């Protein structure tokens, strides 16, 4: 009962910790998304502010030209309207230059505000210096509308841009006692209500648009993450498939639904078996047994990869490899011979490391085979034919620590390798056959 309660307590603790970990991961992921969004948002503001600047310079130039052609009548002014308009245009040009610098890229919000106030505040300062209040509804609403449509993110920026203009107009003019006319107040109820709703609608539009942008950004990030996971899983599946099948066969399997089978006129097949390993497995712990077998076969796999041979399968402590398929090669027999000699060296090195006395019994044969993929679950690339059966007999009826080959393999290799003639042996299913032992 105590053990049961203790186990339950431990399980609950683990679940709690896992829940906290998952919550932290989600929070970190959310923070990461927020940071990426802020970077994207800053870049978006920078790009769109540049567009707004170009539009402002071009459009304001037209008003300045119109003012030069058709002078506006403001009476006796300390600073002419054309001078104020020129300062505004120069300010916009300066902002366009700063916008392209590192400072502009780093602080696009400041460029946004400076651009907005270049049009709306400079004329207010001009009016103040000339001793009167100027209600620039046309300039204000035009600027606010352009901001809301061209730079529709960071709604607090829009509030600051709008609030700065209205605050200057009301507070500075009120403080200095400046009015529009003697009969008209700074801001009547109708004009105030109009500006309130115009600014509210513009800012609300930006706010809603930014919400949509954030939702779209998160969705896009989730899709990108899903696609990334899909690519990783696809790559993992591809690696697993290539561990089971040759690359060319795997490609065919993905493209075809029919049975995959090919004939090869000449290949060399090798079977190898670790002598005495089965008997030793009775006395060895399972982990040690599998560990030793994995060490030996992993070294065999490396040999096969280096020699560009195709490992077919392992059965217990038996290993099968072939040269000359799925891509034909003229030196298949030589490559398999090198594999056999290399496998003997691997076992000798293993014996020296673990103080064992294992030996290999290896058989080789050369001839035609049929190769293909069988099964729909746990499928395998396998070989069939008399060549395979005889290669298997060369191993099973061979000698410990020897590489027994058939006459066909001997004829391919005898001028480049050393052999010793074993003589005639009785091969099950084939009768008498002359075999040879590959020495080196």
Short mmCIF file of C-alpha atoms in Angstrom, two decimals:
data_model
loop_
_atom_site.label_atom_id
_atom_site.label_comp_id
_atom_site.label_asym_id
_atom_site.label_seq_id
_atom_site.Cartn_x
_atom_site.Cartn_y
_atom_site.Cartn_z
CA UNK A 1 0.00 0.00 0.00
CA UNK A 2 2.85 2.36 0.90
CA UNK A 3 4.65 1.53 -2.35
CA UNK A 4 1.48 2.14 -4.30
CA UNK A 5 0.92 5.51 -2.66
CA UNK A 6 4.57 6.40 -3.11
CA UNK A 7 4.46 5.50 -6.80
CA UNK A 8 1.29 7.54 -7.25
CA UNK A 9 2.91 10.51 -5.52
CA UNK A 10 5.99 10.27 -7.73
CA UNK A 11 3.80 9.96 -10.83
CA UNK A 12 1.80 13.04 -9.85
CA UNK A 13 5.01 14.98 -9.26
CA UNK A 14 6.35 13.95 -12.65
CA UNK A 15 3.10 14.94 -14.35
CA UNK A 16 3.20 18.30 -12.57
CA UNK A 17 6.79 18.92 -13.61
CA UNK A 18 6.05 17.87 -17.17
CA UNK A 19 3.06 20.21 -17.19
CA UNK A 20 5.22 23.08 -15.92
CA UNK A 21 7.87 22.27 -18.53
CA UNK A 22 5.29 22.21 -21.32
CA UNK A 23 3.86 25.51 -20.06
CA UNK A 24 7.32 27.07 -20.02
CA UNK A 25 8.00 25.78 -23.55
CA UNK A 26 4.74 27.29 -24.77
CA UNK A 27 5.59 30.58 -23.05
CA UNK A 28 9.08 30.64 -24.53
CA UNK A 29 7.68 29.79 -27.94
CA UNK A 30 5.13 32.60 -27.56
CA UNK A 31 7.88 35.02 -26.47
CA UNK A 32 9.95 33.94 -29.44
CA UNK A 33 7.04 34.57 -31.80
CA UNK A 34 6.44 37.98 -30.19
CA UNK A 35 10.11 38.93 -30.64
CA UNK A 36 10.08 37.85 -34.28
CA UNK A 37 6.85 39.77 -34.82
CA UNK A 38 8.38 42.92 -33.35
CA UNK A 39 11.32 42.62 -35.74
CA UNK A 40 8.93 42.13 -38.65
CA UNK A 41 6.79 45.04 -37.43
CA UNK A 42 9.77 47.40 -37.20
CA UNK A 43 10.82 46.47 -40.74
CA UNK A 44 7.24 46.95 -41.97
CA UNK A 45 7.04 50.42 -40.39
CA UNK A 46 10.40 51.33 -41.96
CA UNK A 47 9.34 50.21 -45.45
CA UNK A 48 5.91 51.84 -45.31
CA UNK A 49 7.24 55.07 -43.80
CA UNK A 50 9.62 55.31 -46.74
CA UNK A 51 6.63 55.02 -49.07
CA UNK A 52 4.72 57.65 -47.08
CA UNK A 53 7.74 59.98 -47.25
CA UNK A 54 7.93 59.74 -51.04
CA UNK A 55 4.20 60.40 -51.29
CA UNK A 56 4.45 63.35 -48.88
CA UNK A 57 7.37 64.97 -50.73
CA UNK A 58 5.68 64.66 -54.12
CA UNK A 59 2.26 65.80 -52.91
CA UNK A 60 3.62 68.69 -50.78
CA UNK A 61 5.70 69.88 -53.72
CA UNK A 62 2.49 70.31 -55.71
CA UNK A 63 0.97 72.48 -52.95
CA UNK A 64 4.15 74.54 -52.78
CA UNK A 65 4.11 75.07 -56.56
CA UNK A 66 0.43 76.02 -56.38
CA UNK A 67 1.21 78.47 -53.57
CA UNK A 68 3.90 80.10 -55.67
CA UNK A 69 1.62 80.39 -58.69
CA UNK A 70 -1.45 81.47 -56.72
CA UNK A 71 -0.18 83.22 -53.55
CA UNK A 72 -2.37 82.68 -50.52
CA UNK A 73 -3.54 85.88 -48.85
CA UNK A 74 -2.74 85.74 -45.12
CA UNK A 75 -2.21 89.47 -44.76
CA UNK A 76 1.00 90.90 -43.33
CA UNK A 77 2.98 87.89 -42.09
CA UNK A 78 6.27 87.76 -40.24
CA UNK A 79 7.16 84.59 -42.15
CA UNK A 80 5.53 84.13 -45.61
CA UNK A 81 3.55 80.94 -46.24
CA UNK A 82 5.94 79.94 -49.01
CA UNK A 83 8.82 80.06 -46.54
CA UNK A 84 6.96 77.81 -44.11
CA UNK A 85 6.08 75.40 -46.92
CA UNK A 86 9.73 75.34 -48.01
CA UNK A 87 10.84 74.47 -44.47
CA UNK A 88 8.26 71.67 -44.38
CA UNK A 89 9.50 70.29 -47.70
CA UNK A 90 13.13 70.48 -46.55
CA UNK A 91 12.16 68.67 -43.34
CA UNK A 92 10.50 65.89 -45.35
CA UNK A 93 13.58 65.57 -47.57
CA UNK A 94 15.81 65.41 -44.46
CA UNK A 95 13.61 62.66 -43.01
CA UNK A 96 13.87 60.76 -46.31
CA UNK A 97 17.67 60.92 -46.07
CA UNK A 98 17.77 59.87 -42.39
CA UNK A 99 15.27 57.11 -43.19
CA UNK A 100 17.88 55.40 -45.40
CA UNK A 101 20.57 55.45 -42.69
CA UNK A 102 21.24 52.92 -39.94
CA UNK A 103 19.55 55.25 -37.46
CA UNK A 104 16.40 55.30 -39.56
CA UNK A 105 16.33 51.50 -39.83
CA UNK A 106 16.81 51.16 -36.09
CA UNK A 107 14.20 53.75 -35.06
CA UNK A 108 11.54 53.84 -37.80
CA UNK A 109 8.93 55.02 -35.27
CA UNK A 110 10.79 58.30 -34.80
CA UNK A 111 10.92 58.82 -38.56
CA UNK A 112 7.18 58.13 -38.67
CA UNK A 113 6.45 60.81 -36.05
CA UNK A 114 8.88 63.31 -37.56
CA UNK A 115 7.29 62.82 -40.99
CA UNK A 116 3.81 63.33 -39.57
CA UNK A 117 4.72 66.40 -37.54
CA UNK A 118 6.72 67.94 -40.41
CA UNK A 119 3.41 68.52 -42.19
CA UNK A 120 1.10 69.17 -39.24
CA UNK A 121 3.24 70.97 -36.63
CA UNK A 122 5.57 73.17 -38.70
CA UNK A 123 2.59 75.11 -40.01
CA UNK A 124 1.29 75.41 -36.44
CA UNK A 125 4.62 76.87 -35.26
CA UNK A 126 4.57 79.18 -38.31
CA UNK A 127 1.10 80.41 -37.32
CA UNK A 128 2.15 80.88 -33.68
CA UNK A 129 5.21 82.94 -34.73
CA UNK A 130 2.90 85.09 -36.84
CA UNK A 131 0.54 85.63 -33.88
CA UNK A 132 -2.55 83.67 -34.82
CA UNK A 133 -4.05 80.16 -34.49
CA UNK A 134 -4.33 78.02 -37.62
CA UNK A 135 -6.90 75.23 -37.65
CA UNK A 136 -5.36 72.96 -40.29
CA UNK A 137 -8.20 70.47 -40.67
CA UNK A 138 -7.29 69.75 -44.27
CA UNK A 139 -3.63 68.91 -43.50
CA UNK A 140 -4.48 67.04 -40.30
CA UNK A 141 -7.11 64.74 -41.71
CA UNK A 142 -5.11 64.10 -44.89
CA UNK A 143 -2.02 63.11 -42.90
CA UNK A 144 -3.99 60.93 -40.46
CA UNK A 145 -5.74 59.18 -43.35
CA UNK A 146 -2.45 58.51 -45.17
CA UNK A 147 -0.92 57.13 -41.98
CA UNK A 148 -3.85 54.79 -41.33
CA UNK A 149 -3.84 53.40 -44.87
CA UNK A 150 -0.13 53.22 -45.68
CA UNK A 151 1.37 52.44 -42.24
CA UNK A 152 -1.41 50.44 -40.53
CA UNK A 153 0.58 49.02 -37.60
CA UNK A 154 1.57 50.25 -34.12
CA UNK A 155 -1.65 52.05 -33.32
CA UNK A 156 -0.06 53.89 -30.33
CA UNK A 157 2.14 55.73 -32.85
CA UNK A 158 -0.97 57.04 -34.57
CA UNK A 159 -2.40 58.21 -31.22
CA UNK A 160 0.86 60.03 -30.43
CA UNK A 161 1.00 61.62 -33.89
CA UNK A 162 -2.61 62.82 -33.64
CA UNK A 163 -2.42 63.81 -29.97
CA UNK A 164 0.77 65.80 -30.47
CA UNK A 165 -0.82 68.02 -33.11
CA UNK A 166 -4.07 68.59 -31.22
CA UNK A 167 -2.28 69.16 -27.92
CA UNK A 168 -0.03 71.83 -29.48
CA UNK A 169 -2.96 73.49 -31.21
CA UNK A 170 -5.10 73.68 -28.07
CA UNK A 171 -2.55 74.17 -25.29
CA UNK A 172 -0.03 76.50 -26.96
CA UNK A 173 -2.63 78.70 -28.62
CA UNK A 174 -4.72 78.78 -25.46
CA UNK A 175 -1.68 79.61 -23.36
CA UNK A 176 -0.67 82.44 -25.66
CA UNK A 177 -4.25 83.62 -26.04
CA UNK A 178 -4.30 83.14 -29.79
CA UNK A 179 -7.59 82.61 -31.62
CA UNK A 180 -8.82 81.84 -35.10
CA UNK A 181 -10.87 85.02 -35.24
CA UNK A 182 -12.31 87.29 -32.63
CA UNK A 183 -15.69 85.58 -32.97
CA UNK A 184 -14.61 81.95 -33.42
CA UNK A 185 -13.10 79.83 -30.61
CA UNK A 186 -10.08 77.58 -31.05
CA UNK A 187 -12.19 74.44 -31.26
CA UNK A 188 -15.96 74.51 -31.52
CA UNK A 189 -18.13 71.51 -30.62
CA UNK A 190 -18.78 70.45 -34.21
CA UNK A 191 -15.13 70.60 -35.25
CA UNK A 192 -14.05 68.85 -32.05
CA UNK A 193 -16.55 66.04 -32.57
CA UNK A 194 -15.45 65.69 -36.21
CA UNK A 195 -11.77 65.41 -35.24
CA UNK A 196 -12.58 63.00 -32.41
CA UNK A 197 -14.42 60.58 -34.66
CA UNK A 198 -11.96 60.94 -37.53
CA UNK A 199 -9.00 60.14 -35.26
CA UNK A 200 -10.93 57.39 -33.46
CA UNK A 201 -11.93 55.67 -36.69
CA UNK A 202 -8.39 55.96 -38.14
CA UNK A 203 -6.78 54.58 -34.98
CA UNK A 204 -9.41 51.84 -34.57
CA UNK A 205 -8.80 50.81 -38.18
CA UNK A 206 -5.07 50.52 -37.49
CA UNK A 207 -5.74 48.62 -34.27
CA UNK A 208 -8.01 46.07 -35.98
CA UNK A 209 -5.64 45.73 -38.93
CA UNK A 210 -2.74 45.11 -36.56
CA UNK A 211 -4.72 42.40 -34.78
CA UNK A 212 -5.31 40.72 -38.13
CA UNK A 213 -1.63 41.07 -38.99
CA UNK A 214 -0.61 39.44 -35.71
CA UNK A 215 -3.06 36.58 -36.23
CA UNK A 216 -1.84 36.11 -39.79
CA UNK A 217 1.78 36.25 -38.63
CA UNK A 218 1.18 33.61 -35.94
CA UNK A 219 -0.63 31.39 -38.44
CA UNK A 220 2.19 31.75 -40.93
CA UNK A 221 4.76 30.95 -38.24
CA UNK A 222 2.78 27.88 -37.23
CA UNK A 223 2.59 26.76 -40.85
CA UNK A 224 6.32 27.31 -41.30
CA UNK A 225 7.01 25.33 -38.12
CA UNK A 226 4.68 22.56 -39.32
CA UNK A 227 6.39 22.48 -42.71
CA UNK A 228 9.79 22.38 -40.99
CA UNK A 229 8.70 19.46 -38.82
CA UNK A 230 7.29 17.78 -41.93
CA UNK A 231 10.62 18.22 -43.74
CA UNK A 232 12.50 16.79 -40.75
CA UNK A 233 10.15 13.82 -40.56
CA UNK A 234 10.41 13.36 -44.32
CA UNK A 235 14.21 13.38 -44.09
CA UNK A 236 14.08 10.88 -41.22
CA UNK A 237 11.75 8.63 -43.23
CA UNK A 238 14.07 8.96 -46.20
CA UNK A 239 17.06 7.92 -44.09
CA UNK A 240 15.15 4.98 -42.65
CA UNK A 241 14.08 3.90 -46.14
CA UNK A 242 17.66 4.13 -47.41
CA UNK A 243 18.78 2.00 -44.48
CA UNK A 244 16.41 -0.71 -45.71
CA UNK A 245 16.61 -0.35 -49.49
CA UNK A 246 19.20 0.78 -52.04
CA UNK A 247 18.72 4.39 -53.14
CA UNK A 248 17.64 3.52 -56.70
CA UNK A 249 15.17 0.92 -55.44
CA UNK A 250 13.78 3.32 -52.82
CA UNK A 251 13.19 5.90 -55.54
CA UNK A 252 11.32 3.37 -57.67
CA UNK A 253 9.27 2.26 -54.67
CA UNK A 254 8.11 5.85 -54.09
CA UNK A 255 7.12 6.29 -57.73
CA UNK A 256 5.68 2.88 -58.61
CA UNK A 257 2.90 0.76 -57.16
CA UNK A 258 3.78 -2.36 -59.14
CA UNK A 259 6.10 -5.12 -57.97
CA UNK A 260 9.74 -4.11 -58.16
CA UNK A 261 11.93 -6.90 -59.61
CA UNK A 262 15.06 -6.90 -61.78
CA UNK A 263 17.37 -9.46 -63.32
CA UNK A 264 21.14 -9.04 -63.11
CA UNK A 265 23.28 -11.20 -65.42
CA UNK A 266 26.29 -11.31 -63.11
CA UNK A 267 26.86 -10.37 -59.48
CA UNK A 268 28.91 -11.76 -56.63
CA UNK A 269 27.12 -12.89 -53.46
CA UNK A 270 28.76 -13.33 -50.06
CA UNK A 271 27.46 -15.12 -46.99
CA UNK A 272 29.33 -14.99 -43.68
CA UNK A 273 28.64 -16.67 -40.35
CA UNK A 274 30.37 -16.26 -36.98
CA UNK A 275 31.44 -19.73 -35.95
CA UNK A 276 30.38 -20.70 -32.42
CA UNK A 277 28.46 -17.50 -31.73
CA UNK A 278 25.12 -19.28 -31.40
CA UNK A 279 26.48 -21.64 -28.73
CA UNK A 280 28.09 -18.71 -26.90
CA UNK A 281 24.76 -16.85 -26.81
CA UNK A 282 23.47 -19.33 -24.23
CA UNK A 283 26.06 -18.21 -21.67
CA UNK A 284 26.29 -14.49 -22.46
CA UNK A 285 23.95 -11.82 -21.01
CA UNK A 286 21.59 -10.56 -23.74
CA UNK A 287 22.92 -6.98 -23.67
CA UNK A 288 26.52 -8.14 -24.06
CA UNK A 289 25.55 -10.55 -26.83
CA UNK A 290 23.71 -7.89 -28.82
CA UNK A 291 26.44 -5.33 -28.10
CA UNK A 292 29.18 -7.60 -29.45
CA UNK A 293 27.14 -8.54 -32.52
CA UNK A 294 26.34 -4.89 -33.16
CA UNK A 295 30.03 -3.95 -32.94
CA UNK A 296 31.03 -6.62 -35.47
CA UNK A 297 28.17 -6.01 -37.90
CA UNK A 298 28.58 -2.23 -37.70
CA UNK A 299 32.18 -2.68 -38.81
CA UNK A 300 30.93 -4.94 -41.64
CA UNK A 301 28.43 -2.24 -42.65
CA UNK A 302 31.21 0.33 -42.81
CA UNK A 303 33.26 -1.98 -45.00
CA UNK A 304 30.31 -2.51 -47.35
CA UNK A 305 29.74 1.25 -47.58
CA UNK A 306 33.41 1.97 -48.28
CA UNK A 307 33.48 -0.69 -51.02
CA UNK A 308 30.09 0.44 -52.40
CA UNK A 309 28.52 -2.96 -51.89
CA UNK A 310 24.90 -3.65 -51.04
CA UNK A 311 24.14 -5.22 -47.70
CA UNK A 312 21.09 -7.43 -48.11
CA UNK A 313 20.29 -8.66 -44.61
CA UNK A 314 21.45 -10.27 -41.40
CA UNK A 315 19.90 -13.41 -39.95
CA UNK A 316 21.03 -14.05 -36.41
CA UNK A 317 24.83 -14.05 -36.63
CA UNK A 318 24.85 -14.48 -40.43
CA UNK A 319 25.60 -11.59 -42.79
CA UNK A 320 24.75 -11.32 -46.50
CA UNK A 321 26.18 -8.80 -48.96
CA UNK A 322 26.31 -8.54 -52.75
CA UNK A 323 28.35 -6.67 -55.34
CA UNK A 324 27.12 -5.60 -58.77
CA UNK A 325 23.62 -4.40 -57.98
CA UNK A 326 21.38 -2.44 -58.04
CA UNK A 327 23.91 -0.59 -60.21
CA UNK A 328 26.04 -2.92 -62.33
CA UNK A 329 29.82 -2.69 -61.97
CA UNK A 330 32.58 -4.71 -63.68
CA UNK A 331 34.67 -5.20 -60.51
CA UNK A 332 31.94 -6.72 -58.34
CA UNK A 333 33.93 -9.89 -57.64
CA UNK A 334 37.05 -7.95 -56.63
CA UNK A 335 35.04 -5.67 -54.33
CA UNK A 336 33.38 -8.64 -52.60
CA UNK A 337 36.77 -10.36 -52.23
CA UNK A 338 38.08 -7.23 -50.49
CA UNK A 339 34.99 -7.31 -48.30
CA UNK A 340 35.66 -10.92 -47.28
CA UNK A 341 39.29 -10.24 -46.41
CA UNK A 342 38.29 -7.08 -44.52
CA UNK A 343 35.68 -9.01 -42.52
CA UNK A 344 38.37 -11.43 -41.35
CA UNK A 345 40.48 -8.50 -40.16
CA UNK A 346 37.48 -7.06 -38.28
CA UNK A 347 36.95 -10.33 -36.39
CA UNK A 348 40.66 -10.62 -35.56
CA UNK A 349 40.64 -7.07 -34.16
CA UNK A 350 37.49 -7.87 -32.16
CA UNK A 351 39.10 -11.02 -30.71
CA UNK A 352 42.18 -9.05 -29.66
CA UNK A 353 40.03 -6.38 -27.99
CA UNK A 354 37.69 -8.76 -26.13
CA UNK A 355 40.01 -11.74 -25.64
CA UNK A 356 37.79 -14.03 -27.71
CA UNK A 357 38.47 -16.65 -30.39
CA UNK A 358 35.68 -16.06 -32.92
CA UNK A 359 36.21 -17.02 -36.55
CA UNK A 360 34.27 -16.44 -39.72
CA UNK A 361 33.01 -18.95 -42.23
CA UNK A 362 32.60 -17.14 -45.56
CA UNK A 363 31.20 -18.34 -48.87
CA UNK A 364 31.18 -16.56 -52.25
CA UNK A 365 29.64 -17.24 -55.64
CA UNK A 366 29.30 -15.34 -58.92
CA UNK A 367 26.42 -15.55 -61.37
CA UNK A 368 22.96 -14.24 -62.32
CA UNK A 369 20.30 -13.31 -59.76
CA UNK A 370 16.84 -11.81 -59.52
CA UNK A 371 16.42 -8.96 -57.02
CA UNK A 372 13.31 -7.22 -55.80
CA UNK A 373 11.18 -5.91 -52.96
CA UNK A 374 8.75 -8.23 -51.21
CA UNK A 375 6.03 -7.59 -48.65
CA UNK A 376 3.86 -4.60 -47.75
CA UNK A 377 4.97 -4.38 -44.11
CA UNK A 378 8.58 -4.58 -42.98
CA UNK A 379 9.43 -5.09 -46.64
CA UNK A 380 12.91 -6.17 -47.64
CA UNK A 381 15.13 -6.04 -50.71
CA UNK A 382 16.18 -9.62 -51.37
CA UNK A 383 17.86 -11.88 -53.93
CA UNK A 384 16.77 -15.16 -55.50
CA UNK A 385 18.35 -17.69 -57.80
CA UNK A 386 20.76 -20.57 -57.96
CA UNK A 387 23.67 -18.20 -57.48
CA UNK A 388 22.36 -17.22 -54.05
CA UNK A 389 21.71 -20.82 -53.00
CA UNK A 390 25.22 -21.92 -53.98
CA UNK A 391 26.82 -18.95 -52.19
CA UNK A 392 24.90 -19.97 -49.07
CA UNK A 393 26.19 -23.57 -49.46
CA UNK A 394 29.74 -22.25 -49.85
CA UNK A 395 29.38 -20.70 -46.41
CA UNK A 396 27.53 -23.49 -44.62
CA UNK A 397 29.86 -26.19 -46.02
CA UNK A 398 32.97 -24.09 -45.68
CA UNK A 399 35.76 -24.09 -43.12
CA UNK A 400 36.20 -21.90 -40.07
CA UNK A 401 38.36 -18.83 -40.70
CA UNK A 402 38.27 -19.55 -44.46
CA UNK A 403 36.73 -17.92 -47.53
CA UNK A 404 35.36 -20.64 -49.83
CA UNK A 405 34.51 -19.66 -53.41
CA UNK A 406 33.09 -21.43 -56.45
CA UNK A 407 34.78 -22.06 -59.79
CA UNK A 408 32.92 -19.08 -61.28
CA UNK A 409 34.31 -16.68 -58.67
CA UNK A 410 37.76 -18.25 -58.89
CA UNK A 411 37.88 -17.64 -62.65
CA UNK A 412 37.12 -13.94 -62.08
CA UNK A 413 39.82 -13.48 -59.42
CA UNK A 414 42.60 -16.03 -59.83
CA UNK A 415 44.98 -13.69 -61.68
CA UNK A 416 44.76 -11.00 -58.95
CA UNK A 417 44.33 -12.96 -55.68
CA UNK A 418 45.94 -15.95 -54.04
CA UNK A 419 43.90 -19.15 -53.80
CA UNK A 420 44.32 -22.67 -52.51
CA UNK A 421 42.32 -25.40 -54.18
CA UNK A 422 40.18 -27.20 -51.65
CA UNK A 423 39.10 -29.86 -54.07
CA UNK A 424 35.75 -31.44 -54.82
CA UNK A 425 32.95 -31.34 -52.25
CA UNK A 426 29.37 -32.54 -52.34
CA UNK A 427 27.02 -29.57 -52.37
CA UNK A 428 23.46 -30.22 -51.33
CA UNK A 429 21.16 -29.98 -54.32
CA UNK A 430 24.05 -29.60 -56.80
CA UNK A 431 26.22 -32.67 -56.38
CA UNK A 432 30.00 -32.54 -56.80
CA UNK A 433 31.61 -29.09 -57.10
CA UNK A 434 35.21 -27.91 -57.19
CA UNK A 435 35.84 -25.11 -54.69
CA UNK A 436 38.73 -22.84 -53.74
CA UNK A 437 39.86 -20.99 -50.64
CA UNK A 438 40.70 -17.31 -50.98
CA UNK A 439 43.96 -16.72 -49.13
CA UNK A 440 44.75 -13.07 -49.80
#
